[in-house]
Short mmCIF file of C-alpha atoms and ligand atoms in Angstrom, two decimals:
data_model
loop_
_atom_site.label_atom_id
_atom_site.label_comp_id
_atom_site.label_asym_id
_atom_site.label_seq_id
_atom_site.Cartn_x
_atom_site.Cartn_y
_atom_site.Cartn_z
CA UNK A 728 110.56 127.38 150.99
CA UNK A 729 107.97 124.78 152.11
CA UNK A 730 109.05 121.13 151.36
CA UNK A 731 106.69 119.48 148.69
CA UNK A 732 107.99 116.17 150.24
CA UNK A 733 107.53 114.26 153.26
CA UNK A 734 110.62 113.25 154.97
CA UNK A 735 109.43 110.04 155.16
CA UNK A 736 108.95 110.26 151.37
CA UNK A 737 112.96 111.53 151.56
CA UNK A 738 113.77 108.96 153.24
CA UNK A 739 112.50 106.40 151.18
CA UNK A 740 114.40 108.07 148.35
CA UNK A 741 117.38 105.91 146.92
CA UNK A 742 120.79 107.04 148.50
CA UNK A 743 124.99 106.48 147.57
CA UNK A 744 126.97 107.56 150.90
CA UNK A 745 130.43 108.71 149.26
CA UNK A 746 131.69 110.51 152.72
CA UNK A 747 131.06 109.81 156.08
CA UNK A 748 133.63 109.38 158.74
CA UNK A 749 133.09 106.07 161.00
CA UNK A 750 134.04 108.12 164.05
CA UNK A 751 132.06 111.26 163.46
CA UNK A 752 128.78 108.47 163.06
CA UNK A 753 129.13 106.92 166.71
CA UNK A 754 125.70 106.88 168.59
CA UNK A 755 125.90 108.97 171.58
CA UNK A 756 124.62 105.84 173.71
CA UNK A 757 126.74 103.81 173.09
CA UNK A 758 129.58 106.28 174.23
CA UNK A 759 127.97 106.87 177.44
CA UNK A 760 127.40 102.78 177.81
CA UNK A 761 131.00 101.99 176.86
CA UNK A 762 132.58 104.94 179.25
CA UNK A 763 130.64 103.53 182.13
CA UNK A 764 131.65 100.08 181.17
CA UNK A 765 135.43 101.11 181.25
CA UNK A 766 134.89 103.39 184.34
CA UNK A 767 136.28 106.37 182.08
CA UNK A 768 135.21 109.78 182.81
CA UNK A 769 133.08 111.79 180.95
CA UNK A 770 132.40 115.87 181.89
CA UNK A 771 129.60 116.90 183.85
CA UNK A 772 128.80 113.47 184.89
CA UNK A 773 127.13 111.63 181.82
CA UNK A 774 128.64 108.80 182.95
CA UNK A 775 127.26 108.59 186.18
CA UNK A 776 123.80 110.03 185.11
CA UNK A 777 123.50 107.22 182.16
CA UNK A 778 124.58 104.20 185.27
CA UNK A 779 121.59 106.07 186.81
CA UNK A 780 119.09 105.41 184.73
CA UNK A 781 119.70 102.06 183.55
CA UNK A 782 116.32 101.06 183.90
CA UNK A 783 114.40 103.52 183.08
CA UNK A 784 114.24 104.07 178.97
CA UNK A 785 113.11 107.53 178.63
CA UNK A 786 115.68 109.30 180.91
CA UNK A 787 118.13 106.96 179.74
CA UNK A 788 117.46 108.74 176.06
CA UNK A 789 117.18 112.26 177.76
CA UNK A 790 121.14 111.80 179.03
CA UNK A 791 122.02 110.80 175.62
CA UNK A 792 120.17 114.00 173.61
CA UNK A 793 122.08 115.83 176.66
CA UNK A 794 125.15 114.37 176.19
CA UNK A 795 124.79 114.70 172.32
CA UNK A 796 124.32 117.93 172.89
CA UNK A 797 127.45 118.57 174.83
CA UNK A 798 129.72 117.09 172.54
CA UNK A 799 127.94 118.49 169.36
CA UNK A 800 128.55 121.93 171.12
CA UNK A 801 132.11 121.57 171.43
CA UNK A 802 132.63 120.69 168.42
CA UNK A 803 131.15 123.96 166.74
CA UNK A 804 132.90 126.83 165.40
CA UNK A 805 136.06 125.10 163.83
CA UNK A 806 137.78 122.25 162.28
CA UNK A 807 139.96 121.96 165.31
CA UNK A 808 137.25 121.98 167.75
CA UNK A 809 135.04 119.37 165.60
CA UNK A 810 138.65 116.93 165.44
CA UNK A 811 139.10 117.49 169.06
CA UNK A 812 135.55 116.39 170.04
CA UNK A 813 136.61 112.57 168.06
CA UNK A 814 140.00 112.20 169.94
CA UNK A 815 138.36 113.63 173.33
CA UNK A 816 134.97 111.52 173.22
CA UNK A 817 134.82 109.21 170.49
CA UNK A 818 138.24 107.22 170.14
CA UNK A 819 138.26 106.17 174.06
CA UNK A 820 135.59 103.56 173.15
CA UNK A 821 136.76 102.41 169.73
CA UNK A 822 139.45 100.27 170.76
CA UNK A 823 138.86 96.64 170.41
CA UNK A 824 137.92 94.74 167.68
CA UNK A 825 134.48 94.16 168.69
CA UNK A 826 133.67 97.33 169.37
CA UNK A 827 134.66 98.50 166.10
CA UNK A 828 133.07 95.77 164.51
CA UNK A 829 129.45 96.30 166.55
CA UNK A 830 129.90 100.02 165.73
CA UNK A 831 130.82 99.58 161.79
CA UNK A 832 127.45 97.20 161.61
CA UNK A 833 125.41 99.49 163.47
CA UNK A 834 126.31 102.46 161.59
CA UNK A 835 125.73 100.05 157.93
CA UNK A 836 122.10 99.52 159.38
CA UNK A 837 121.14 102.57 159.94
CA UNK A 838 122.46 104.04 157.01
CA UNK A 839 120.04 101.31 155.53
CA UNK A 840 117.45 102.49 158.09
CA UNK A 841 117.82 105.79 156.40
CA UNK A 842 117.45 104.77 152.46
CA UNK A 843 120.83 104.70 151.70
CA UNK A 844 121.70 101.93 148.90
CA UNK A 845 125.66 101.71 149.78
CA UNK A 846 127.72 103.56 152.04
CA UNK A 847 131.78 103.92 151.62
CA UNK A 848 132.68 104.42 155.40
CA UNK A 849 136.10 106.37 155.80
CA UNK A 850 138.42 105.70 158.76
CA UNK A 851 142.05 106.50 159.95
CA UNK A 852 142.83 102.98 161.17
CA UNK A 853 145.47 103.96 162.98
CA UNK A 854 143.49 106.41 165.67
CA UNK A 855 142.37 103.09 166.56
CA UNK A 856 145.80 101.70 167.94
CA UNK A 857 145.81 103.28 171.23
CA UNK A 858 145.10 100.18 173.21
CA UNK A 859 147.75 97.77 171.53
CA UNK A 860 146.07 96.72 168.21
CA UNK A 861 147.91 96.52 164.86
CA UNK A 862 147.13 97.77 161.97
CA UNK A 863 146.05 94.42 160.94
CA UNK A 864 143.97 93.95 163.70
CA UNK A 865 141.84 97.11 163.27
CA UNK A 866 141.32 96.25 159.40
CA UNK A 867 139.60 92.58 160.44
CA UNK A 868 136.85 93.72 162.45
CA UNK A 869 136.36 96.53 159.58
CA UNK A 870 136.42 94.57 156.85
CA UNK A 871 133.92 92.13 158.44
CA UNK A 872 131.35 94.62 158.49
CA UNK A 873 131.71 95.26 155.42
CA UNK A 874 131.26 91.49 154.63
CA UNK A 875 128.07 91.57 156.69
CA UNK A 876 126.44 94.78 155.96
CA UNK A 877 122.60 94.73 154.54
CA UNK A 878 123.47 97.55 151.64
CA UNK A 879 126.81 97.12 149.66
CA UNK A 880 129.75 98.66 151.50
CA UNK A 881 133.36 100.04 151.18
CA UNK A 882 135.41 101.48 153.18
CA UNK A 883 137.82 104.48 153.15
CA UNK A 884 141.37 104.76 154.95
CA UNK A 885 142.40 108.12 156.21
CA UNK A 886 146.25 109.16 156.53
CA UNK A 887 145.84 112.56 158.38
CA UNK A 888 147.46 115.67 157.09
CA UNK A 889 149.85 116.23 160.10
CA UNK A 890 151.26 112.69 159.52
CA UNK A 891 154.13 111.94 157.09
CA UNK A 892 155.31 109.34 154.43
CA UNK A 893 156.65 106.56 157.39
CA UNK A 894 152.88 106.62 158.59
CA UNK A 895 151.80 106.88 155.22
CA UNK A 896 153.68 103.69 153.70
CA UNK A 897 152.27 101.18 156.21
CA UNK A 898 148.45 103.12 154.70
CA UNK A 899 149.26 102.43 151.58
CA UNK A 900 149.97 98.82 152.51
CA UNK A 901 147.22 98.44 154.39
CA UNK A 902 145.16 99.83 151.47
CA UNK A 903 146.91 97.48 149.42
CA UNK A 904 146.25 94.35 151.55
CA UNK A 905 142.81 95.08 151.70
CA UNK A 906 141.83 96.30 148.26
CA UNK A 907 138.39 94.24 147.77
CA UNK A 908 137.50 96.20 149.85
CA UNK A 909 139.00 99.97 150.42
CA UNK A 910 137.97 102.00 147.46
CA UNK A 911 140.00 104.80 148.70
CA UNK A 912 143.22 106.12 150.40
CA UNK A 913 142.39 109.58 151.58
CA UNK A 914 143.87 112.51 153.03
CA UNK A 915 141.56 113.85 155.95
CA UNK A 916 142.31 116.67 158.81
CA UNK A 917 142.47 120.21 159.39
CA UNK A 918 143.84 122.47 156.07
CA UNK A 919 145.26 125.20 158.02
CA UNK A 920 148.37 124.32 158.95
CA UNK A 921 149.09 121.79 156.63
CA UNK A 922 147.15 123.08 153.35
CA UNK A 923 146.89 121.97 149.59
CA UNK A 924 148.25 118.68 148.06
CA UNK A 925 151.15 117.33 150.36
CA UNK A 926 153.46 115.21 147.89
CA UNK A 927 154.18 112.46 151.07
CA UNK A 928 150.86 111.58 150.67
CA UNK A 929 150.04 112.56 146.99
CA UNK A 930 153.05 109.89 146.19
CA UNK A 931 151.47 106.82 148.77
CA UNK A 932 148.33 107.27 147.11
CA UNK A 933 149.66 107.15 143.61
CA UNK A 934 151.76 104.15 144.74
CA UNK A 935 148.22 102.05 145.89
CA UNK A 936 146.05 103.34 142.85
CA UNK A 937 149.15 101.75 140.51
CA UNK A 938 149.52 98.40 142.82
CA UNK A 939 145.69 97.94 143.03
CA UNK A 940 145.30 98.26 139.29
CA UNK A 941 143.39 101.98 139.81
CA UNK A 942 140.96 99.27 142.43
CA UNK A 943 141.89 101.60 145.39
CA UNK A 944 141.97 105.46 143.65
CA UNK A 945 143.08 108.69 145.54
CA UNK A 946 140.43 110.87 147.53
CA UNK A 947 141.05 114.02 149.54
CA UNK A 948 139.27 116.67 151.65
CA UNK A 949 140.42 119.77 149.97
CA UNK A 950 139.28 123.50 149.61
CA UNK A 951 136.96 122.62 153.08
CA UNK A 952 138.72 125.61 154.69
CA UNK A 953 141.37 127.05 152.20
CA UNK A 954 140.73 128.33 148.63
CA UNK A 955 142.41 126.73 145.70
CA UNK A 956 145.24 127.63 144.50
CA UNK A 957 146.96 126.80 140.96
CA UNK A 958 149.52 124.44 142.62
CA UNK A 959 146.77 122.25 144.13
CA UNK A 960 145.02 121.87 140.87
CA UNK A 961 148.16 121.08 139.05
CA UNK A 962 149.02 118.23 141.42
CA UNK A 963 145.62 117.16 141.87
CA UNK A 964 145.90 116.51 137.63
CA UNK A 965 149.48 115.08 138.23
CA UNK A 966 148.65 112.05 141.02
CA UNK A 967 145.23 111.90 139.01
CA UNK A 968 142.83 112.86 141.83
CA UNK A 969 139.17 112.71 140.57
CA UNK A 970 137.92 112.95 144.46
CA UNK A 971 137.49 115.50 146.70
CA UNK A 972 135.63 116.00 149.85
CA UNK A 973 133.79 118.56 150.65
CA UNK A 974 135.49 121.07 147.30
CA UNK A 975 133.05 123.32 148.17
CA UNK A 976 135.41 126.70 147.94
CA UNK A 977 136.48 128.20 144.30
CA UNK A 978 135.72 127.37 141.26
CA UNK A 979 138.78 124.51 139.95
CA UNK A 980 136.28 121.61 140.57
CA UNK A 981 136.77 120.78 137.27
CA UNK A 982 135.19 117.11 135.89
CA UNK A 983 135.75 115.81 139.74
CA UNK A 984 133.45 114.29 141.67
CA UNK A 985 132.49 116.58 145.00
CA UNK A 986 131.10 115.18 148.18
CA UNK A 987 129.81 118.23 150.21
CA UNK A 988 128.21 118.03 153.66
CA UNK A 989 126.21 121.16 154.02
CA UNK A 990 125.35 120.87 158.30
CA UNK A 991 129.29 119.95 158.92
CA UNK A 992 130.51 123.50 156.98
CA UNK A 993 127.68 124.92 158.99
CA UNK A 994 129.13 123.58 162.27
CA UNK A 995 132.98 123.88 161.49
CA UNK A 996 131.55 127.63 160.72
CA UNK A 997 132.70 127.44 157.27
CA UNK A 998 129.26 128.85 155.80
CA UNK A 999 126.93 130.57 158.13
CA UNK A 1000 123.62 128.99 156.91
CA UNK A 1001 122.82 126.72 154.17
CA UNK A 1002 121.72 129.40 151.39
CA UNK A 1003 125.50 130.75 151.72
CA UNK A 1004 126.96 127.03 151.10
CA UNK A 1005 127.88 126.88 147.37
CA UNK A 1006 126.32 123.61 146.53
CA UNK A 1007 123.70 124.41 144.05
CA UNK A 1008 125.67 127.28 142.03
CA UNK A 1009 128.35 124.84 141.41
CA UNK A 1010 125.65 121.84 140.77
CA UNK A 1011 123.69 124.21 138.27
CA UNK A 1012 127.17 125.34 137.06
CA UNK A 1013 127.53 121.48 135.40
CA UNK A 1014 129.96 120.68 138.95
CA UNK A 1015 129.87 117.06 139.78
CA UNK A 1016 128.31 117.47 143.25
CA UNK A 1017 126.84 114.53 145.74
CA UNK A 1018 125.76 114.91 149.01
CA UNK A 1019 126.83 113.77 151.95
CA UNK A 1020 127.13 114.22 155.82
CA UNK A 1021 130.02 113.90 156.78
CA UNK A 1022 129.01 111.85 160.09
CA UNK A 1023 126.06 111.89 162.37
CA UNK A 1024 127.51 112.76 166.10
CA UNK A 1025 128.34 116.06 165.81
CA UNK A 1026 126.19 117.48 163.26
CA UNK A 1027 123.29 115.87 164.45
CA UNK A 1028 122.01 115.27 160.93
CA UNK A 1029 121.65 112.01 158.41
CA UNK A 1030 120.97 111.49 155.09
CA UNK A 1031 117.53 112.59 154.64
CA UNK A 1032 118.09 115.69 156.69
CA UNK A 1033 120.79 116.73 154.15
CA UNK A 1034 118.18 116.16 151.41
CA UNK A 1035 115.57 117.70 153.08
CA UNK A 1036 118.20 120.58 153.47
CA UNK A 1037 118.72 121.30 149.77
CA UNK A 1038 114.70 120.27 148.92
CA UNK A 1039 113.93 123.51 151.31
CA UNK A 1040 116.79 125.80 150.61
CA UNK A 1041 117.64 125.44 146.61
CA UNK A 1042 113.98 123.35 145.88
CA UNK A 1043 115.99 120.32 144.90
CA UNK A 1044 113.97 117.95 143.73
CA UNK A 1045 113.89 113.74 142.32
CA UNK A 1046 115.58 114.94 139.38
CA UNK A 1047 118.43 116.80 141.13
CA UNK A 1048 119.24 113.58 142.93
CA UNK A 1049 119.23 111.26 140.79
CA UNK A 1050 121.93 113.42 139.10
CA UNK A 1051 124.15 113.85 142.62
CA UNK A 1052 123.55 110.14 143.08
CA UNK A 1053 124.98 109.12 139.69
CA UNK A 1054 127.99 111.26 140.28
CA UNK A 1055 128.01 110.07 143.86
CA UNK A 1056 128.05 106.46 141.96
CA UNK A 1057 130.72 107.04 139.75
CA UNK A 1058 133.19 106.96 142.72
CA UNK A 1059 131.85 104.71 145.00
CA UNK A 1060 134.26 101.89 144.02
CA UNK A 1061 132.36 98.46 143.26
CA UNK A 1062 132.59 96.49 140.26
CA UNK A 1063 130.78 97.45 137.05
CA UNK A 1064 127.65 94.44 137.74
CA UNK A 1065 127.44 96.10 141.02
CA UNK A 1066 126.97 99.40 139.53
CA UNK A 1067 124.34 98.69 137.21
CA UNK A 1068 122.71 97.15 140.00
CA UNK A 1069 122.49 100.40 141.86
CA UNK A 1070 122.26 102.54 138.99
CA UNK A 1071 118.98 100.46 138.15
CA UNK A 1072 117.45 101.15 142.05
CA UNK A 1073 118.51 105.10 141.86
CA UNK A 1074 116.61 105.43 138.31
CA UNK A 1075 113.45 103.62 139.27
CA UNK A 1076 113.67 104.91 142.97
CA UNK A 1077 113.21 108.88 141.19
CA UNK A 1078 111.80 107.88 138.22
CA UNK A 1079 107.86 108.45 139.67
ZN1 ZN B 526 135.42 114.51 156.01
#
C-alpha cells in the first residue's frame, strides 16, 4: 500500500515512547569513537578504520553504516543473538558516568528530533557496573538526563529474567530511591529459559508499586517469544500488572496496555514480515496497543519508521494514533497536569 503521508509529515506527528531500551538506542559512532578512545577491539577492524578517517566526514559515516551493519547482523535471528550484540558491543562503552549521561541526552534529543513528545527510557542499571560504579552512581548521571531532557522523560529499570530476588531487592531500592523519576520496575530478557511471571521478581515489583504509593508500577516483556498461558495471566492479575512489552502473542491482553515493536520481532525472527505481526487484529480487536521500537542500533529503525510501517502495511492513519498514543499515555508515568499537557499536543497534533 502506497503511503498517503510524507515521512516528514510522520515525523512531525505527535509521539509517547513507552519502550525503548537505552542500550539498544546507542549511535553506532559513538561506539566506534569510544572503542578507539579506550584502545578496545572491535572485529574486522572498525576501530582502526574509524582512527582512519578522522578527518574526513563522509568515510567516517561510511565505517559507521558498515559497522551498523555488522552489529545489526549479528543480532538477527533470535533473542539471544540480539542480547548478545548489547553485552558484546554496546556495554564496553557505557561505563562511566559521563558517558551514560552524554548518551541518555543524546538519545532524549533525538527522540525529540524525531517528534516524540516524551520518552520513558528503560535500563538495567546494573549492566552498567562493570568498571566499579555503584548502583548509585549509574542512577545520577541517568537521572540527570532526565532533568535536562528537551521533551518530558522517565526512565525504566530492568531486573533481567536470569537474575534472582538478592539482585532484585537492591532494584527495587533503587526504584524506590529514585521514584520522581522511574515510572517502572521491569522484567526484561530472553523468555525461553526463564518464561512467564517469575514470583522473585513479581514480589520486588509489588513491594516498589506499594512503597512508591503505585508512583513506580510493574512492567514486563511477556508473550515476546512464548504464548500465554493461564498461570501468567493469573499472576499478572495478582501483582496487578497493567504493562507489558511487546504482548504481541495470544489473545489474554486483556484491558493492558501493549507496547509492540514491529522491526525488533522482525529481527529477533519472531514474525517474518510486518503483515504477519499481530498488531492491528488485536488494535481493531479493542487491544490497548502503542507503538514502539524497542531501540534504534540493531533494528535500524525510529519512531517514524515504525509509523510509517503500520501507515503502509495496515493503512493506519491520524486517527489510529492518536488512539495508540492515548493508551501509550496512560502508562507513561507523569503527574496528571503533565498528562493533560500531552494529551492536549497529541489531540491537536492529529486533529487536522
Ligand atoms: Zn524490550
Amino acid at each position: 500500500m502506497r503511503s498517503l503521508y510524507t515521512k516528514n509529515q510522520i515525523r512531525r506527528w505527535p509521539k509517547g515512547g513507552t519502550h525503548e531500551h537505552f542500550d539498544c538506542s546507542i549511535e553506532p559512532e559513538f561506539i566506534l569513537q569510544r572503542c578507539s578512545e579506550l584502545g578496545l577491539e572491535l572485529p574486522g577492524e572498525f576501530a582502526t578504520q574509524w582512527r582512519m578517517t578522522l578527518d574526513n566526514t563522509a568515510a567516517q559515516s561510511a565505517v559507521a553504516n558498515e559497522f551498523q551493519e555488522f552489529v545489526a547482523s549479528g543480532a538477527r535471528q533470535s533473542l539471544k543473538n540480539y542480547l548478545d550484540a548489547i553485552g558484546n558491543y554496546v556495554l564496553p562503552v557505557l561505563q562511566t558516568p559521563e558517558d551514560l549521561y552524554s548518551r541518555a541526552m543524546s538519545r532524549f534529543q533525538r527522540a525529540h528530533d524525531d517528534g516524540l513528545i516524551w520518552l520513558k527510557l528503560r535500563f538495567a542499571p546494573q549492566l552498567h557496573r562493570l568498571k566499579g560504579l555503584t548502583l548509585r552512581q549509574v542512577m545520577e548521571p541517568m537521572v540527570a538526563a532526565v532533568h535536562d531532557s528537551p521533551i518530558p522523560a522517565k526512565l525504566v529499570v530492568c531486573a533481567l529474567r536470569h537474575e534472582n530476588g538478592r539482585l532484585g531487592w537492591h532494584l527495587g531500592n533503587t526504584c524506590i530511591e529514585h521514584s520522581m523519576d522511574v515510572a517502572n520496575f521491569d522484567l526484561a530478557g530472553g523468555e525461553g529459559g526463564n518464561p512467564g511471571v517469575p514470583l522473585w521478581w513479581a514480589k520486588q515489583a509489588a513491594r516498589v508499586q506499594k512503597k512508591t504509593r503505585g508512583r513506580t508500577k510493574p512492567s514486563i516483556h511477556l508473550w515476546e517469544e512464548v504464548e500465554p498461558t493461564d498461570e501468567d495471566v493469573r499472576r499478572l492479575r495478582q501483582y496487578k500488572i497493567n504493562e507489558l512489552a511487546h504482548g504481541f502473542r495470544g489473545k489474554r491482553q486483556g484491558n493492558r496496555v501493549c507496547a509492540m515493536c514491529i522491526t525488533s520481532n522482525i529481527v529477533t525472527a519472531q514474525v517474518t514480515n510486518a503483515s504477519q505481526h499481530t498488531i492491528d487484529a488485536l488494535y481493531r480487536e479493542g487491544a490497548r496497543v502503542c507503538v514502539d521500537t524497542d531501540g534504534t542500533l540493531f533494528t535500524k529503525t525510529d519512531y517514524t519508521q515504525e509509523y510509517q510501517l503500520l501507515v503502509e502495511t495496515f493503512g493506519w492513519g491520524p486517527q489510529d494514533f492518536l488512539q495508540t498514543n492515548l493508551n501509550a499515555l496512560s502508562v507513561s508515568g507523569f503527574d496528571a497536569k503533565t498528562k493533560r499537557a500531552l494529551e492536549a499536543q497529541l489531540r491537536s497534533g492529529y486533529a487536522s
